[in-house]
mmCIF file of C-alpha atoms in Angstrom:
data_model
loop_
_atom_site.group_PDB
_atom_site.id
_atom_site.type_symbol
_atom_site.label_atom_id
_atom_site.label_comp_id
_atom_site.label_asym_id
_atom_site.label_seq_id
_atom_site.Cartn_x
_atom_site.Cartn_y
_atom_site.Cartn_z
ATOM 1 C CA MET D 1 31.112 156.820 124.307
ATOM 2 C CA VAL D 2 34.895 157.174 124.057
ATOM 3 C CA SER D 3 36.372 156.821 120.577
ATOM 4 C CA GLU D 4 39.296 154.510 119.837
ATOM 5 C CA TYR D 5 41.450 157.617 119.224
ATOM 6 C CA GLU D 6 40.579 158.989 122.689
ATOM 7 C CA LYS D 7 41.398 155.627 124.299
ATOM 8 C CA ILE D 8 44.832 155.593 122.658
ATOM 9 C CA LYS D 9 45.420 159.236 123.608
ATOM 10 C CA LEU D 10 44.567 158.508 127.275
ATOM 11 C CA LEU D 11 46.801 155.433 127.263
ATOM 12 C CA LEU D 12 49.734 157.473 125.924
ATOM 13 C CA GLN D 13 49.141 160.230 128.496
ATOM 14 C CA ASN D 14 49.089 157.677 131.311
ATOM 15 C CA ASN D 15 52.250 156.051 129.964
ATOM 16 C CA ASN D 16 53.959 159.455 129.877
ATOM 17 C CA LYS D 17 52.959 160.104 133.500
ATOM 18 C CA GLU D 18 54.267 156.702 134.544
ATOM 19 C CA ASP D 19 57.486 157.113 132.540
ATOM 20 C CA LEU D 20 58.015 160.564 133.980
ATOM 21 C CA ALA D 21 57.503 159.378 137.564
ATOM 22 C CA ARG D 22 59.840 156.413 137.054
ATOM 23 C CA LEU D 23 62.580 158.547 135.493
ATOM 24 C CA ARG D 24 62.352 161.256 138.139
ATOM 25 C CA LYS D 25 62.891 158.671 140.884
ATOM 26 C CA GLN D 26 66.087 157.428 139.220
ATOM 27 C CA ILE D 27 67.875 160.788 138.993
ATOM 28 C CA PRO D 28 70.319 161.211 141.870
ATOM 29 C CA THR D 29 70.065 164.381 143.923
ATOM 30 C CA PHE D 30 72.642 166.672 145.450
ATOM 31 C CA GLU D 31 72.654 169.996 147.229
ATOM 32 C CA CYS D 32 73.158 173.031 145.004
ATOM 33 C CA THR D 33 75.277 176.002 146.025
ATOM 34 C CA PRO D 34 72.897 178.354 147.868
ATOM 35 C CA GLY D 35 71.878 181.254 145.650
ATOM 36 C CA CYS D 36 73.351 179.703 142.500
ATOM 37 C CA HIS D 37 71.285 179.647 139.350
ATOM 38 C CA ASP D 38 74.006 179.122 136.755
ATOM 39 C CA CYS D 39 72.107 176.281 135.078
ATOM 40 C CA CYS D 40 68.708 178.037 135.184
ATOM 41 C CA GLY D 41 68.379 179.213 131.626
ATOM 42 C CA PRO D 42 65.451 178.763 129.291
ATOM 43 C CA VAL D 43 64.777 175.055 128.737
ATOM 44 C CA THR D 44 62.195 172.933 127.029
ATOM 45 C CA THR D 45 60.010 170.454 128.830
ATOM 46 C CA SER D 46 57.233 168.028 128.056
ATOM 47 C CA ALA D 47 53.638 169.174 128.129
ATOM 48 C CA GLU D 48 53.092 166.746 131.025
ATOM 49 C CA GLU D 49 55.830 168.433 133.073
ATOM 50 C CA MET D 50 54.624 171.890 132.068
ATOM 51 C CA SER D 51 51.152 171.062 133.377
ATOM 52 C CA ARG D 52 52.663 170.707 136.876
ATOM 53 C CA LEU D 53 54.162 174.210 136.825
ATOM 54 C CA PRO D 54 52.404 177.470 137.727
ATOM 55 C CA TYR D 55 51.012 179.504 134.842
ATOM 56 C CA LYS D 56 53.191 182.386 133.661
ATOM 57 C CA THR D 57 52.081 185.169 131.339
ATOM 58 C CA ASP D 58 53.592 185.854 127.944
ATOM 59 C CA ALA D 59 55.124 189.033 129.424
ATOM 60 C CA GLU D 60 56.788 187.016 132.216
ATOM 61 C CA HIS D 61 58.143 184.525 129.679
ATOM 62 C CA GLU D 62 59.459 187.309 127.458
ATOM 63 C CA ALA D 63 61.158 189.097 130.376
ATOM 64 C CA ALA D 64 62.861 185.873 131.474
ATOM 65 C CA LEU D 65 63.987 185.056 127.934
ATOM 66 C CA ASN D 66 65.420 188.555 127.523
ATOM 67 C CA GLU D 67 67.680 187.776 130.503
ATOM 68 C CA TYR D 68 68.360 184.192 129.296
ATOM 69 C CA ASN D 69 66.687 182.920 132.459
ATOM 70 C CA CYS D 70 63.980 180.433 133.251
ATOM 71 C CA VAL D 71 60.619 182.055 133.933
ATOM 72 C CA HIS D 72 60.509 180.142 137.234
ATOM 73 C CA LEU D 73 63.763 181.600 138.532
ATOM 74 C CA GLY D 74 63.137 183.774 141.577
ATOM 75 C CA PRO D 75 65.436 185.950 143.707
ATOM 76 C CA LYS D 76 66.395 182.927 145.838
ATOM 77 C CA GLY D 77 66.629 180.366 143.032
ATOM 78 C CA CYS D 78 64.162 177.954 141.484
ATOM 79 C CA THR D 79 60.598 178.603 142.574
ATOM 80 C CA VAL D 80 59.406 175.208 141.294
ATOM 81 C CA TYR D 81 62.325 173.095 142.522
ATOM 82 C CA GLU D 82 60.220 170.105 143.611
ATOM 83 C CA GLU D 83 58.451 170.014 140.223
ATOM 84 C CA ARG D 84 61.389 171.082 138.043
ATOM 85 C CA PRO D 85 61.582 169.357 134.637
ATOM 86 C CA LEU D 86 63.753 166.331 133.873
ATOM 87 C CA ILE D 87 66.320 168.411 132.005
ATOM 88 C CA CYS D 88 66.826 170.603 135.079
ATOM 89 C CA ARG D 89 67.207 167.528 137.274
ATOM 90 C CA LEU D 90 69.978 166.215 135.013
ATOM 91 C CA PHE D 91 72.252 169.217 135.574
ATOM 92 C CA GLY D 92 75.155 168.167 137.750
ATOM 93 C CA THR D 93 74.270 164.466 137.689
ATOM 94 C CA THR D 94 76.096 163.597 134.453
ATOM 95 C CA PRO D 95 79.523 164.514 133.055
ATOM 96 C CA LYS D 96 77.693 165.719 129.925
ATOM 97 C CA MET D 97 75.985 168.475 131.972
ATOM 98 C CA PRO D 98 78.346 169.323 134.835
ATOM 99 C CA CYS D 99 77.565 171.743 137.621
ATOM 100 C CA PRO D 100 79.625 174.931 137.130
ATOM 101 C CA ASN D 101 80.364 174.885 140.890
ATOM 102 C CA ASP D 102 81.674 171.310 140.867
ATOM 103 C CA ARG D 103 78.719 170.032 142.898
ATOM 104 C CA ARG D 104 77.503 166.523 142.187
ATOM 105 C CA PRO D 105 75.759 163.585 143.793
ATOM 106 C CA ASP D 106 77.822 160.897 145.495
ATOM 107 C CA GLU D 107 77.011 158.625 142.575
ATOM 108 C CA MET D 108 76.361 160.037 139.111
ATOM 109 C CA ILE D 109 73.308 159.028 137.098
ATOM 110 C CA ASP D 110 73.297 155.594 135.526
ATOM 111 C CA VAL D 111 74.169 155.887 131.822
ATOM 112 C CA LYS D 112 71.176 153.732 130.879
ATOM 113 C CA VAL D 113 68.773 155.957 132.837
ATOM 114 C CA GLU D 114 70.306 159.064 131.265
ATOM 115 C CA GLY D 115 69.702 157.516 127.843
ATOM 116 C CA GLN D 116 66.083 156.796 128.771
ATOM 117 C CA ILE D 117 65.622 160.425 129.835
ATOM 118 C CA HIS D 118 67.041 161.722 126.558
ATOM 119 C CA HIS D 119 64.772 159.263 124.711
ATOM 120 C CA TYR D 120 61.757 160.550 126.678
ATOM 121 C CA ILE D 121 62.681 164.162 125.879
ATOM 122 C CA LYS D 122 63.260 163.400 122.208
ATOM 123 C CA ASN D 123 59.986 161.523 121.837
ATOM 124 C CA THR D 124 57.595 163.820 123.694
ATOM 125 C CA ARG D 125 56.298 167.158 122.526
ATOM 126 C CA GLN D 126 58.511 169.815 124.097
ATOM 127 C CA VAL D 127 57.511 173.375 124.986
ATOM 128 C CA LEU D 128 59.681 176.277 126.097
ATOM 129 C CA VAL D 129 59.513 176.928 129.826
#
């Protein structure tokens, strides 16, 4: 039998998955400069997003942090691009987080959606990638 606590926990997890999927769809995309990784530093992400990423050892995390890089940064850029966290997807889509190479989507992110993303980040448990 599932306790009331477990029911609420499952409901919240499902809501996070749904919120995450909805927000990801609303972030405009653009093509990055090939080989660029200027915005690929250490970031935090929700546990839900982290669960989609490949496991990395403590040694791999430490090595990446020592270089101020993301642990998922490879020689040719992001190795988890399709599953990259919300914060990574925001880079270059808002004037608050501009691309250092002046790349951007044709239409920047809607201010309301950006606010919803920041609300999601603020209100979910974040872990260091």
